[in-house]
Phi, psi and omega in degrees: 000148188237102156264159193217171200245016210279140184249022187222159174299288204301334172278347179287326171305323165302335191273312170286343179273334147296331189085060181276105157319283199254117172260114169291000179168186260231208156190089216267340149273036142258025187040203203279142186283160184245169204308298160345307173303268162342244183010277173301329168286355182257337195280307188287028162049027203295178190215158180223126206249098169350299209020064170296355171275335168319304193317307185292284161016278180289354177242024171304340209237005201261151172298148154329300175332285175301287208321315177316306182286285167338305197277314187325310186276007167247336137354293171291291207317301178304312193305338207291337207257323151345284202281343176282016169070022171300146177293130174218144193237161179243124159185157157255170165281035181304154194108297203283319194254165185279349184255140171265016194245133201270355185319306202294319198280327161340287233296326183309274191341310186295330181288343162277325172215159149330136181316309174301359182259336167259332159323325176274348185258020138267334190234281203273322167304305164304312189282004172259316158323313175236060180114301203264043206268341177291356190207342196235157178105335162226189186239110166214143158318137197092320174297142181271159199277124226186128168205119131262164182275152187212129184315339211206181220248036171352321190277328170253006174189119168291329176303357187283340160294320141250063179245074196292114169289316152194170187251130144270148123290115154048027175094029182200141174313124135279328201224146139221139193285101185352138164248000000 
C-alpha cells in the first residue's frame, strides 16, 4: 500500500492521479475539497486517515484563531468525504507529534462522523482495506481475538475511548489498567 502526505489540494490530486492507497491526513489550508476533488477520490477508492489533531499540533505556535480555522476545515474536509461514502481509516501522527493521548482525535472525529463510523475506522475498515476482514475487524468466531476493553459508554461520550480497562493480543491481556 502507498500512503502519502500531501498538504495541498493540487498534491492530494497528484497523488490520486498515481494510485495512492491511503491519503494520511486532511489538506485543511487549501480550504474546502470540492465535488470534483471528492469525486476522483472516491472513483480511485482512496481510504483516508483524518489525523485531525495534527493540525492543531503543527500550529501551536500559530494565534489561536487560525488554528481553529484550520482544524474547522479539516473537519469540513472529513465530513465532505464521510458523506460521498469515503473509507475513513483511524491514525495519528505519533512518532512526528508529542501527544500520545488519542482523547482530542476522538472528540474531531466525532464532529465529522458518527459513533459507528468511527468504531468502523477503527476495526472493520482497516482490516477489509488491507485484506484481512476474513480474520480481522470483528468478534466473530474464528477471528483473532484483537479486543480493547473500555470503561465506559462511547456512544454518550466519545472520550469514553480512551478509557481503556484492558487489550487482548491475539487471545491474551497485553496491557491492563492500574486499579
Amino acid at each position: 500500500p502507498v500512503f502519502v502526505h500531501p498538504t495541498t489540494t493540487d498534491g492530494l490530486m497528484a497523488s490520486v492521479r498515481a494510485g495512492v492507497d491511503v491519503l494520511a491526513h486532511t489538506t485543511p489550508q487549501s480550504g474546502p475539497w470540492s465535488e470534483s476533488v471528492l469525486a476522483a477520490m472516491s472513483q480511485a477508492r482512496v481510504a483516508l486517515i483524518p489525523t485531525l489533531s495534527f493540525w492543531r499540533y503543527q500550529m501551536r505556535h500559530d494565534r489561536i484563531s487560525a488554528a481553529d480555522a484550520v482544524e474547522e476545515s479539516a473537519v469540513g474536509q472529513l465530513r465532505s468525504w464521510v458523506a460521498t461514502g469515503g473509507t475513513v481509516l483511524y491514525g495519528t501522527h505519533l512518532g512526528w507529534v508529542t501527544i500520545y493521548d488519542p482523547t482530542v482525535e476522538y472528540v474531531l472525529l466525532a464532529k465529522g462522523m458518527t459513533f459507528p463510523q468511527i468504531l468502523a475506522a477503527l476495526t472493520t475498515a482497516p482490516a477489509e482495506r488491507f485484506g484481512d476482514s476474513a480474520r480481522l475487524g470483528r468478534i466473530a468466531p474464528g477471528f483473532i481475538a484483537d479486543l480493547t476493553v473500555i470503561r465506559a459508554d462511547p456512544t454518550k461520550d466519545i472520550r469514553a475511548l480512551s478509557t481503556i480497562d484492558y487489550t487482548i493480543r491475539d487471545g491474551k491481556v497485553v496491557y491492563r489498567a492500574p486499579r
